[in-house]
PDB file of C-alpha atoms in Angstrom:
ATOM      1  CA  UNK A 119     -68.201  55.578   9.692  1.00 60.00           C
ATOM      2  CA  UNK A 120     -65.480  53.301   8.491  1.00 72.00           C
ATOM      3  CA  UNK A 121     -61.951  53.616   9.619  1.00 79.00           C
ATOM      4  CA  UNK A 122     -59.662  55.089   7.137  1.00 85.00           C
ATOM      5  CA  UNK A 123     -55.640  55.077   7.317  1.00 88.00           C
ATOM      6  CA  UNK A 124     -53.299  57.166   5.264  1.00 91.00           C
ATOM      7  CA  UNK A 125     -49.538  56.582   5.142  1.00 93.00           C
ATOM      8  CA  UNK A 126     -46.884  58.630   3.484  1.00 94.00           C
ATOM      9  CA  UNK A 127     -43.498  56.832   3.110  1.00 95.00           C
ATOM     10  CA  UNK A 128     -40.380  57.120   1.170  1.00 96.00           C
ATOM     11  CA  UNK A 129     -37.338  54.879   0.298  1.00 95.00           C
ATOM     12  CA  UNK A 130     -35.156  57.984  -0.345  1.00 94.00           C
ATOM     13  CA  UNK A 131     -36.070  58.001  -3.928  1.00 95.00           C
ATOM     14  CA  UNK A 132     -39.627  57.326  -4.471  1.00 97.00           C
ATOM     15  CA  UNK A 133     -42.663  58.682  -2.306  1.00 98.00           C
ATOM     16  CA  UNK A 134     -45.677  56.290  -1.904  1.00 98.00           C
ATOM     17  CA  UNK A 135     -49.140  57.315  -0.401  1.00 97.00           C
ATOM     18  CA  UNK A 136     -51.180  54.272   0.707  1.00 94.00           C
ATOM     19  CA  UNK A 137     -54.776  54.495   1.874  1.00 91.00           C
ATOM     20  CA  UNK A 138     -56.932  52.013   3.426  1.00 89.00           C
ATOM     21  CA  UNK A 139     -60.721  51.951   4.097  1.00 85.00           C
ATOM     22  CA  UNK A 140     -62.255  49.659   6.669  1.00 81.00           C
ATOM     23  CA  UNK A 141     -59.233  48.704   8.927  1.00 76.00           C
ATOM     24  CA  UNK A 142     -56.890  45.702   8.663  1.00 81.00           C
ATOM     25  CA  UNK A 143     -58.936  43.753   5.973  1.00 84.00           C
ATOM     26  CA  UNK A 144     -60.155  46.959   4.106  1.00 85.00           C
ATOM     27  CA  UNK A 145     -59.615  48.004   0.734  1.00 89.00           C
ATOM     28  CA  UNK A 146     -56.321  49.489  -0.141  1.00 92.00           C
ATOM     29  CA  UNK A 147     -54.928  51.742  -2.805  1.00 94.00           C
ATOM     30  CA  UNK A 148     -51.448  53.304  -3.375  1.00 96.00           C
ATOM     31  CA  UNK A 149     -50.009  56.101  -5.454  1.00 97.00           C
ATOM     32  CA  UNK A 150     -46.209  56.675  -6.284  1.00 98.00           C
ATOM     33  CA  UNK A 151     -44.746  59.997  -6.711  1.00 98.00           C
ATOM     34  CA  UNK A 152     -41.362  61.259  -7.662  1.00 97.00           C
ATOM     35  CA  UNK A 153     -41.210  64.113  -4.869  1.00 97.00           C
ATOM     36  CA  UNK A 154     -42.516  64.792  -1.500  1.00 97.00           C
ATOM     37  CA  UNK A 155     -44.637  67.921  -2.532  1.00 97.00           C
ATOM     38  CA  UNK A 156     -46.764  65.730  -4.956  1.00 98.00           C
ATOM     39  CA  UNK A 157     -47.161  62.960  -2.448  1.00 97.00           C
ATOM     40  CA  UNK A 158     -48.301  65.442   0.319  1.00 96.00           C
ATOM     41  CA  UNK A 159     -50.784  66.948  -2.021  1.00 97.00           C
ATOM     42  CA  UNK A 160     -52.367  63.434  -2.590  1.00 96.00           C
ATOM     43  CA  UNK A 161     -52.628  62.899   1.323  1.00 94.00           C
ATOM     44  CA  UNK A 162     -54.363  66.368   1.495  1.00 92.00           C
ATOM     45  CA  UNK A 163     -56.724  65.265  -1.220  1.00 92.00           C
ATOM     46  CA  UNK A 164     -57.410  61.958   0.519  1.00 90.00           C
ATOM     47  CA  UNK A 165     -57.902  63.457   3.750  1.00 89.00           C
ATOM     48  CA  UNK A 166     -60.499  66.178   2.412  1.00 87.00           C
ATOM     49  CA  UNK A 167     -62.491  63.512   0.707  1.00 85.00           C
ATOM     50  CA  UNK A 168     -63.010  61.467   3.943  1.00 80.00           C
ATOM     51  CA  UNK A 169     -65.439  62.441   6.528  1.00 70.00           C
ATOM     52  CA  UNK A 170     -64.715  62.580  10.215  1.00 71.00           C
ATOM     53  CA  UNK A 171     -61.855  63.887  12.363  1.00 69.00           C
ATOM     54  CA  UNK A 172     -58.165  62.838  11.631  1.00 76.00           C
ATOM     55  CA  UNK A 173     -55.486  62.060  14.089  1.00 77.00           C
ATOM     56  CA  UNK A 174     -51.700  62.471  13.224  1.00 80.00           C
ATOM     57  CA  UNK A 175     -49.999  59.357  14.570  1.00 79.00           C
ATOM     58  CA  UNK A 176     -46.537  60.174  13.301  1.00 80.00           C
ATOM     59  CA  UNK A 177     -44.854  60.765  16.683  1.00 82.00           C
ATOM     60  CA  UNK A 178     -46.579  57.865  18.305  1.00 80.00           C
ATOM     61  CA  UNK A 179     -45.378  55.496  15.761  1.00 79.00           C
ATOM     62  CA  UNK A 180     -42.043  57.188  15.849  1.00 83.00           C
ATOM     63  CA  UNK A 181     -41.792  56.669  19.564  1.00 86.00           C
ATOM     64  CA  UNK A 182     -42.820  53.056  19.349  1.00 84.00           C
ATOM     65  CA  UNK A 183     -40.256  52.235  16.739  1.00 81.00           C
ATOM     66  CA  UNK A 184     -37.582  54.021  18.816  1.00 85.00           C
ATOM     67  CA  UNK A 185     -38.589  51.795  21.850  1.00 85.00           C
ATOM     68  CA  UNK A 186     -38.397  48.656  19.824  1.00 81.00           C
ATOM     69  CA  UNK A 187     -34.912  49.543  18.416  1.00 81.00           C
ATOM     70  CA  UNK A 188     -33.686  50.356  21.945  1.00 86.00           C
ATOM     71  CA  UNK A 189     -34.118  46.867  23.210  1.00 74.00           C
TER      72      UNK A 189
END
């Protein structure tokens, strides 16, 4: 089973969903949305079409970012 990553990001105006299949060098796609709800529906669709278990790494990434900024 290949690794699959999904990101949901916003610049405060536009929402972007990025998906990558196969790790760092894998195939990427991105979709832009005008609102968070539409973007989250795309994330849900991407997750449902992928096999395997998902882990939400939001808090881990946030803690790592906070630690970097605290230095």
